Coordinates of C-alpha atoms in Angstrom, one line a residue:
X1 CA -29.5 53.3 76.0
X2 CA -32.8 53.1 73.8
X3 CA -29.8 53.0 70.6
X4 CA -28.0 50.1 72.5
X5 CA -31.2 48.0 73.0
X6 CA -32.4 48.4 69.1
X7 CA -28.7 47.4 68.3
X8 CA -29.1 44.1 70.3
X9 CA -32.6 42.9 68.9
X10 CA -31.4 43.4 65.7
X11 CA -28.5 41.4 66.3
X12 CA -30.5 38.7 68.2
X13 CA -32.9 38.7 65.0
X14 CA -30.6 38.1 62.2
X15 CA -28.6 35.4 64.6
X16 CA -32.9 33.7 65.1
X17 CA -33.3 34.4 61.2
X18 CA -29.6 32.3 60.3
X19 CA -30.3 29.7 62.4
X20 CA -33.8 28.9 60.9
X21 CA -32.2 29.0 58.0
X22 CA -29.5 26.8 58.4
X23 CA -32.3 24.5 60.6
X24 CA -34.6 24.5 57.4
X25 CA -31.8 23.5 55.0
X26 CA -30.3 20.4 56.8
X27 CA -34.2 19.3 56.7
X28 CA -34.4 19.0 53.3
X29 CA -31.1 17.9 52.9
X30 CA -32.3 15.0 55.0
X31 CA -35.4 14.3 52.8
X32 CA -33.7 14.3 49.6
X33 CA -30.7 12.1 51.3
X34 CA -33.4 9.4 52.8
X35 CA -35.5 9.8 49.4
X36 CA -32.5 8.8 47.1
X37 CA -31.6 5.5 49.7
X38 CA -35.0 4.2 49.3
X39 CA -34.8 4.8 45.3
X40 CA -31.3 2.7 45.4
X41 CA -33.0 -0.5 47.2
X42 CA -36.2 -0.7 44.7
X43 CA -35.9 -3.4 42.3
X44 CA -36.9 -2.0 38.4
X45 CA -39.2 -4.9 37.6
X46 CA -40.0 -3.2 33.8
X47 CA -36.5 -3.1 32.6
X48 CA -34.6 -5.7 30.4
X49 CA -31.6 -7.6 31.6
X50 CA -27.9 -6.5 29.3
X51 CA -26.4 -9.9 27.9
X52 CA -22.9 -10.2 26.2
X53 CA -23.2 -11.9 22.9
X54 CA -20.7 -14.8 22.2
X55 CA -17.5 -13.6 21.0
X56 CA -18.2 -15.8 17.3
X57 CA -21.0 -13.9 16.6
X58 CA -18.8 -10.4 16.8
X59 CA -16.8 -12.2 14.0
X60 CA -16.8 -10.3 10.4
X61 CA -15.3 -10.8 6.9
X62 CA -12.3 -8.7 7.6
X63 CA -11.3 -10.7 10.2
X64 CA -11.8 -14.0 9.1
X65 CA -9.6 -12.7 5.7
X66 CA -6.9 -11.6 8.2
X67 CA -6.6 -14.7 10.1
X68 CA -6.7 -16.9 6.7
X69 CA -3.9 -14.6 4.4
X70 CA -1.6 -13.5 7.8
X71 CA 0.2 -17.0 7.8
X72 CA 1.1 -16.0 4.3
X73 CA 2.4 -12.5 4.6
X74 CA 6.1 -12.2 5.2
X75 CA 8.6 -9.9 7.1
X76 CA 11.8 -9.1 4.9
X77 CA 14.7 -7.8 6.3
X78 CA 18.0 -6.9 3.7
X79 CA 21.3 -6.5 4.5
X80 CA 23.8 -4.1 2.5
X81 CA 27.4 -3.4 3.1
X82 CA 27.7 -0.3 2.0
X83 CA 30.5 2.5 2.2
X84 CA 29.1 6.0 1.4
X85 CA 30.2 9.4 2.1
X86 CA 28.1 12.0 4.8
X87 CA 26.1 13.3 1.7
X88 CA 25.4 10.1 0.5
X89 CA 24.2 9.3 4.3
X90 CA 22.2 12.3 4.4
X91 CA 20.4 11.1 1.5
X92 CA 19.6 8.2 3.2
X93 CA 18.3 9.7 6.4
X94 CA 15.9 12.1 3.7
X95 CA 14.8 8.6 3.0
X96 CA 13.4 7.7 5.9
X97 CA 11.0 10.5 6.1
X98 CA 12.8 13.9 6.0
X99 CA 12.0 14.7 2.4
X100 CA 9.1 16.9 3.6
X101 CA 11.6 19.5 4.3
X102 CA 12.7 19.7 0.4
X103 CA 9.5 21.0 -1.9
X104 CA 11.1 19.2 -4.5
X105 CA 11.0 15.9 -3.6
X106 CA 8.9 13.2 -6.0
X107 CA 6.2 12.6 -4.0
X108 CA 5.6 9.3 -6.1
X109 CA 8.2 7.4 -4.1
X110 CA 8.9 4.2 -3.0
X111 CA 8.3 3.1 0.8
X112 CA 11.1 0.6 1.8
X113 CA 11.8 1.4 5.4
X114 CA 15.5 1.9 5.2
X115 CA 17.8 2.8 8.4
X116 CA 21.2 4.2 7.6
X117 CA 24.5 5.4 10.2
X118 CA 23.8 8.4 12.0
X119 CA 25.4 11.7 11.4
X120 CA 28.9 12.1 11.4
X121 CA 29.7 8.9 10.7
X122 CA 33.1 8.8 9.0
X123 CA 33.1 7.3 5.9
X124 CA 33.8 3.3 6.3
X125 CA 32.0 0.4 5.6
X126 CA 28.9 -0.6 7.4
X127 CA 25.8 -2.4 7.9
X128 CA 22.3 -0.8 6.1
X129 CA 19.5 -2.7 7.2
X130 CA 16.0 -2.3 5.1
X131 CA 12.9 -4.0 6.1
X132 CA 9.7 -4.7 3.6
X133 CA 6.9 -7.0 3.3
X134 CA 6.2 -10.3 0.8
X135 CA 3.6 -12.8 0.2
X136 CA 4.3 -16.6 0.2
X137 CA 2.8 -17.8 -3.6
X138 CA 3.7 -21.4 -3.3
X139 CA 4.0 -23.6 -0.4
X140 CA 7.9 -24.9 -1.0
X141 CA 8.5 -21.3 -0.1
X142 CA 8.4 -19.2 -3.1
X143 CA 8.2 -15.8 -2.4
X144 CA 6.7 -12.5 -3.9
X145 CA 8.1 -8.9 -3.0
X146 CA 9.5 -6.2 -4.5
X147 CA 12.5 -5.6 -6.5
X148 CA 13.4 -3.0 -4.1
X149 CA 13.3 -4.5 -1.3
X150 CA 16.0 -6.9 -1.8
X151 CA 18.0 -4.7 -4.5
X152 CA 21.7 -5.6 -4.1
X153 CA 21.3 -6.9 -0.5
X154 CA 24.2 -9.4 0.6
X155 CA 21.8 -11.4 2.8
X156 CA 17.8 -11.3 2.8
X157 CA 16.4 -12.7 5.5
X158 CA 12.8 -13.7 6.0
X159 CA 10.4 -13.9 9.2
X160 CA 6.8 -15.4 9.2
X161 CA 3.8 -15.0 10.7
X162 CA 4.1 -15.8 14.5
X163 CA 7.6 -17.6 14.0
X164 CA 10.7 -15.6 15.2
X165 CA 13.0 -17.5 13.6
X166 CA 15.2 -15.6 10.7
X167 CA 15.1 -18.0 7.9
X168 CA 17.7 -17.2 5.2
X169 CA 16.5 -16.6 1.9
X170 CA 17.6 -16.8 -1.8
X171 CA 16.8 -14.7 -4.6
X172 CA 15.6 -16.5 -7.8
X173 CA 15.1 -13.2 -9.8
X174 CA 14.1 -9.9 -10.3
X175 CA 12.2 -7.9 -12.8
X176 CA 13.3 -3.9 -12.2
X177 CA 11.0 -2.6 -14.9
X178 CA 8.0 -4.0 -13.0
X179 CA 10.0 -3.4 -9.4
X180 CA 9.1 -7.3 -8.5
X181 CA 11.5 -10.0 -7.0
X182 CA 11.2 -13.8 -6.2
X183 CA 13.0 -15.0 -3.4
X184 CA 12.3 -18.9 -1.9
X185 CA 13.6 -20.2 1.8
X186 CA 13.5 -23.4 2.9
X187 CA 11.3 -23.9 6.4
X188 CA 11.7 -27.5 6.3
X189 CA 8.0 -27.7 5.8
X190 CA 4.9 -26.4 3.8
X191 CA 3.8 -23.2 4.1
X192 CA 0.9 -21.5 3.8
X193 CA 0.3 -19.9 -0.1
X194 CA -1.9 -16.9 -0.5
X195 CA -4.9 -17.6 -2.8
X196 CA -4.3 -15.6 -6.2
X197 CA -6.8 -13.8 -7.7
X198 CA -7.9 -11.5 -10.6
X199 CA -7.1 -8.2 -11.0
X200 CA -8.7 -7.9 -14.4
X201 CA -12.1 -8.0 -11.9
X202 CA -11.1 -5.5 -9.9
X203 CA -13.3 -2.1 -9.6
X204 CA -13.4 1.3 -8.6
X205 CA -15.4 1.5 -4.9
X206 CA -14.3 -2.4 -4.1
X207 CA -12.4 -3.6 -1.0
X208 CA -9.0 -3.6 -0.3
X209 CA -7.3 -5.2 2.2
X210 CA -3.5 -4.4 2.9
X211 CA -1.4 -6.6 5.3
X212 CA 2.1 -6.1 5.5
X213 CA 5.1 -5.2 7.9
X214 CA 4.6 -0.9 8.4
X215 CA 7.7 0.4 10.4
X216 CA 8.3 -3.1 11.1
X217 CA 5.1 -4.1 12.8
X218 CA 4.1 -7.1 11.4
X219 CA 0.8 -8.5 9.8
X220 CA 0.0 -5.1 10.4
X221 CA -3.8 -5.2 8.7
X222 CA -5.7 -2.4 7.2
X223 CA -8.5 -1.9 5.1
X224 CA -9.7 1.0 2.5
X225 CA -11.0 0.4 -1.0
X226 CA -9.6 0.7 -4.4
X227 CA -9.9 4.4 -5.6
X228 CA -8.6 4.1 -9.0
X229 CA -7.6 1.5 -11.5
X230 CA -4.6 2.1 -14.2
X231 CA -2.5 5.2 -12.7
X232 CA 0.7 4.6 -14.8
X233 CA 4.7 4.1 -13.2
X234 CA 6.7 3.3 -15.0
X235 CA 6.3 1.3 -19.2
X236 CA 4.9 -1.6 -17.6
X237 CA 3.5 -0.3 -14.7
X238 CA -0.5 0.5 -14.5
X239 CA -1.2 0.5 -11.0
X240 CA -4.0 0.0 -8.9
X241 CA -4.5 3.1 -6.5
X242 CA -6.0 2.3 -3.1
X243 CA -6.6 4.5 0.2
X244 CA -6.0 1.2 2.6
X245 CA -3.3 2.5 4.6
X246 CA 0.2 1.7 3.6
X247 CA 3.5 2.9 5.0
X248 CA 7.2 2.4 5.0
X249 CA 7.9 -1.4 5.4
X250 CA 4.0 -2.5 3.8
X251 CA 6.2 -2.4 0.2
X252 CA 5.8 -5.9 -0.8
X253 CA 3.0 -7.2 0.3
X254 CA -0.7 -8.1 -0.4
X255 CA -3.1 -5.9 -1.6
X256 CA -6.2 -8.2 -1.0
X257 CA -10.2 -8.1 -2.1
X258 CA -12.7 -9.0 0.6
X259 CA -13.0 -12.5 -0.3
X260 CA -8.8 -12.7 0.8
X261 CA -7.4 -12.9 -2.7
X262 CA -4.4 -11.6 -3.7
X263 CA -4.9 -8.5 -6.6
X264 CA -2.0 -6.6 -5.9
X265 CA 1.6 -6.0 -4.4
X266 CA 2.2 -2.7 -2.8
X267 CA 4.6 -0.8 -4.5
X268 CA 4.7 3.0 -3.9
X269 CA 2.7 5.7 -2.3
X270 CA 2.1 9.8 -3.1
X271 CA 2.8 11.4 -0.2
X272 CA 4.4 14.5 1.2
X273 CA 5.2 13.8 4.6
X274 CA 6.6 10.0 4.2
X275 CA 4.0 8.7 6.1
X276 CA 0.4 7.3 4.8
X277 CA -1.8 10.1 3.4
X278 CA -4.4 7.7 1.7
X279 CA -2.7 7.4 -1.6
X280 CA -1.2 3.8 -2.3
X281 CA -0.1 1.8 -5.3
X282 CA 0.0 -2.2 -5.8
X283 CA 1.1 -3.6 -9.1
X284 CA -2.4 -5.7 -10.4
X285 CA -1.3 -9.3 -9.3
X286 CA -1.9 -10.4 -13.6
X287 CA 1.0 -8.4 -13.9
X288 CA 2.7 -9.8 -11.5
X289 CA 2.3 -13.6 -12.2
X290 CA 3.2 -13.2 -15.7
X291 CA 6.6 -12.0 -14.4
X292 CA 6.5 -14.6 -11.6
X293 CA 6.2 -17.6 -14.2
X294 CA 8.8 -16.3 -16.1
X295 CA 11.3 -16.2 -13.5
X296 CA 10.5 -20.0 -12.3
X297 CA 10.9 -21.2 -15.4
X298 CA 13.5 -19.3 -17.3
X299 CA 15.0 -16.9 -14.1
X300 CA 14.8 -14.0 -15.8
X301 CA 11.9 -12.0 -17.9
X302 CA 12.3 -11.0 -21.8
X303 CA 9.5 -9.2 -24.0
X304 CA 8.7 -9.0 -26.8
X305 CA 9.4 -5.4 -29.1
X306 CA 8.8 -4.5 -32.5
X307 CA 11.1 -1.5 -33.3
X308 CA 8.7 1.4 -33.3
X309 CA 8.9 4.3 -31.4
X310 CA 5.3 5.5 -30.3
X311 CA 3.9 9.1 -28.8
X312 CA 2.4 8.5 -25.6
X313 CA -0.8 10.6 -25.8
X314 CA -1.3 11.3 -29.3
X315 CA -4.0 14.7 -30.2
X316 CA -6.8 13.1 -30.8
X317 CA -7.1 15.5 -33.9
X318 CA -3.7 14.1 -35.0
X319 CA -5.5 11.0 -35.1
X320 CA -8.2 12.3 -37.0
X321 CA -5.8 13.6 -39.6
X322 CA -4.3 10.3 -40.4
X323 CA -7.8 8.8 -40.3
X324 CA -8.4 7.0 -36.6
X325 CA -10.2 8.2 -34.0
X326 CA -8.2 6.4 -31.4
X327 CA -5.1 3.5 -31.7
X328 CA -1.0 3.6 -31.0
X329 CA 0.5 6.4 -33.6
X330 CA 3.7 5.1 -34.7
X331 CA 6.4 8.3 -34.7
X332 CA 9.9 6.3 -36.1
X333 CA 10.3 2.9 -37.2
X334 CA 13.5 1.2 -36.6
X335 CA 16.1 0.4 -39.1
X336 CA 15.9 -3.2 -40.1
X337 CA 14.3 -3.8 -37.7
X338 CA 10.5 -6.4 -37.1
X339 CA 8.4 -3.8 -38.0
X340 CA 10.1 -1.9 -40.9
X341 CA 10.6 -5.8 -42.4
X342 CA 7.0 -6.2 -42.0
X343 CA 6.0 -2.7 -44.0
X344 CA 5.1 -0.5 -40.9
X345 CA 6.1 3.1 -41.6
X346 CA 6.2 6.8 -39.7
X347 CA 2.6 7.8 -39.4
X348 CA 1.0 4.3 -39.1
X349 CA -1.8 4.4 -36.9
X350 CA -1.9 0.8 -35.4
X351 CA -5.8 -0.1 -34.7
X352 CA -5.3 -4.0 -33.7
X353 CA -3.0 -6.6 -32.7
X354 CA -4.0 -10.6 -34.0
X355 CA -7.6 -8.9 -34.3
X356 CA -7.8 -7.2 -30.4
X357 CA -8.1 -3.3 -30.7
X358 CA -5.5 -1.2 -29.3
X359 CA -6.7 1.9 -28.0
X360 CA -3.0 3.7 -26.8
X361 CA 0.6 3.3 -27.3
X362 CA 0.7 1.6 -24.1
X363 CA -1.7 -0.9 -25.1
X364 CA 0.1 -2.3 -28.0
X365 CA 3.9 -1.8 -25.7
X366 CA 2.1 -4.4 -23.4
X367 CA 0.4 -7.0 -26.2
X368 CA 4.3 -7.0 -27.9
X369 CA 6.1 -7.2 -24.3
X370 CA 3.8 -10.3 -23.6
X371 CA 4.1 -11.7 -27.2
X372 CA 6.9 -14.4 -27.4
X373 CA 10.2 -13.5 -28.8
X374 CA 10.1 -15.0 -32.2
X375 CA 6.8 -15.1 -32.8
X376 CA 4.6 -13.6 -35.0
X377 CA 1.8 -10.8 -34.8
X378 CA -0.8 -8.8 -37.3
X379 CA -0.6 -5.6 -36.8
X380 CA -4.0 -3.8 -38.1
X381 CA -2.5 -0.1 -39.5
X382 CA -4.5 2.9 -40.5
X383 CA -2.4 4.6 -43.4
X384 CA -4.0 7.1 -45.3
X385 CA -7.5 7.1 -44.2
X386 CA -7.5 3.1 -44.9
X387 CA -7.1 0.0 -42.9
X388 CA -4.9 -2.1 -44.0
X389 CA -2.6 -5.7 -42.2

């Protein structure tokens, strides 16, 4: 009996113990509950009222640039009737973005967004479309883009800024060894022409601004700044490199400065996964209106050429040998040609053109290209250790 009764007081004491426990607990639960409601209905008579500023004062330069140059930027699409065998389609696929499977593809490639038949097609004629970008240069509805954009389409047709009409297009020429075309519609009323600027201003750690048509979103804007000046392409291609983001379909259109001028047309990125990896080219825009007047006024470009044949990056200490330090060093002169007439030989170090130095072979290709055909030029030579015209 004594074991049964110390049993049940220990029992009844742990059963007192829980439910002061549980009594002490809803206590300050209560406390802390009522203390928190009376914290809620006090007014904080120190602090500051939050105001929303006026949507015009959130404005900036970037987008005041994009809504002044957007009416000008373009959407292209190109139409080709094509006929091409699986391979050939396969190729074309790779093209859209697959080349990252091959290590050898160039990663200096073009970015037309092209769309092709899908596989196992049989081989018949069909419909490739291809879209790209373009910048309106003169209000009657002249047109700059790229060469390959429009490259052997049957029918281009064009799309403007907040307008879905599909106005049809014509091309008024091409230039393929500076990859620009000029193509002009006819809206039925003015349009709005990009301002053009100066690429010769341009410099390393400025803005760029890139608007275009990526994957077919137009006036797609993006922003970046240029990261280098003069990366060669092709002869008369020094391009200005910019990490604004470009894709597939931006090919075409404006490369802008901050204050919305055009200095560029986007003409091919370095990539290795097809997509925008921060490395994009635009042709400088003085490149591009030099091509752009000749095609208005003659429809098609010529250049100037001498009839040398120059070494691209000549040894310095080759130089030295023949007595310059820097110039274009001529390696084979044409047969009867302008320059053998004029007295040029193998060896000639040529220092100046009509008293401007030339630095590099490509230097003097691009002061003869832009020389008129039938006109005439000093050439400044070192032969010998002496300068001589």
């Amino acid at each position: 009996m004594n074991l049964f009764t110390t049993l049940r007081k220990q029992k009844l004491l742990s059963f007192t113990l829980l439910l002061f426990t549980l009594s002490v607990g809803i206590l300050i639960g209560t406390l802390l509950n009522t203390g928190v409601r009376a914290a809620k209905g006090q007014a904080a008579t120190d602090a500051t009222p939050l105001t929303i500023p006026n949507p015009a004062q959130l404005s900036t330069a970037f987008s005041q640039l994009a809504k002044r140059v957007e009416p000008s930027v373009v959407n292209i699409r190109s139409e080709y009737l094509a006929k091409e065998s699986q391979t050939a389609q396969r190729r074309s696929r790779n093209r859209q973005g697959g080349e990252e499977s091959d290590p050898g593809f160039d990663l200096f490639r073009r970015f037309f967004d092209f769309q092709g038949p899908s596989e196992g097609t049989p081989e018949m004629p069909f419909r490739r479309e291809g879209t790209g970008s373009g910048v309106i240069v003169d209000e009657k509805g002249y047109i700059l883009t790229n060469n390959h954009v429009v490259e052997k389409a049957d029918r281009i047709k064009v799309k403007l800024s907040g307008d879905t009409t599909e106005y049809d297009a014509k091309l008024i020429g091409t230039d393929s060894e500076t990859d620009l075309a000029i193509i002009k519609i006819d809206a039925g009323k003015r349009l709005p022409a990009a301002k053009i600027g100066n690429s010769d201003a341009v410099q390393v750690g400025d803005w760029a601004v890139a608007i275009g048509s990526p994957f077919g979103l137009e006036t797609t804007v993006t922003a970046g700044i240029i990261s280098a000046k003069d990366r060669p392409g092709q002869q008369f291609q020094h391009f200005l490199q910019t990490d604004a983001a470009i894709n597939p379909g931006n090919s075409g259109g404006p490369l802008l400065n901050i204050n919305g001028e055009v200095v560029g047309v986007n003409t091919a990125i370095a990539t290795q996964s097809g997509g925008y990896q921060g490395i994009g080219f635009a042709l400088p825009i003085n490149t591009a209106v030099k091509v752009y007047n000749q095609i208005i006024k003659t429809g098609q470009v010529t250049r100037g050429a001498i009839g040398v044949s120059l070494s691209v990056q000549p040894d310095p200490e080759l130089l030295q040998v023949y007595g310059a330090k820097s110039g274009a060093f001529v390696q084979g002169v044409e047969p009867e040609g302008p320059a053998e007439k004029a007295g040029i030989r193998e060896g000639d170090v040529v220092v100046a053109m009509n008293g401007k130095p030339v630095h590099t072979g490509d230097e003097l290709t691009n002061a003869v290209a832009d020389a008129g055909v039938g006109s005439e030029a000093v050439l400044t030579v070192i032969r010998d250790g002496k300068k001589q015209d």
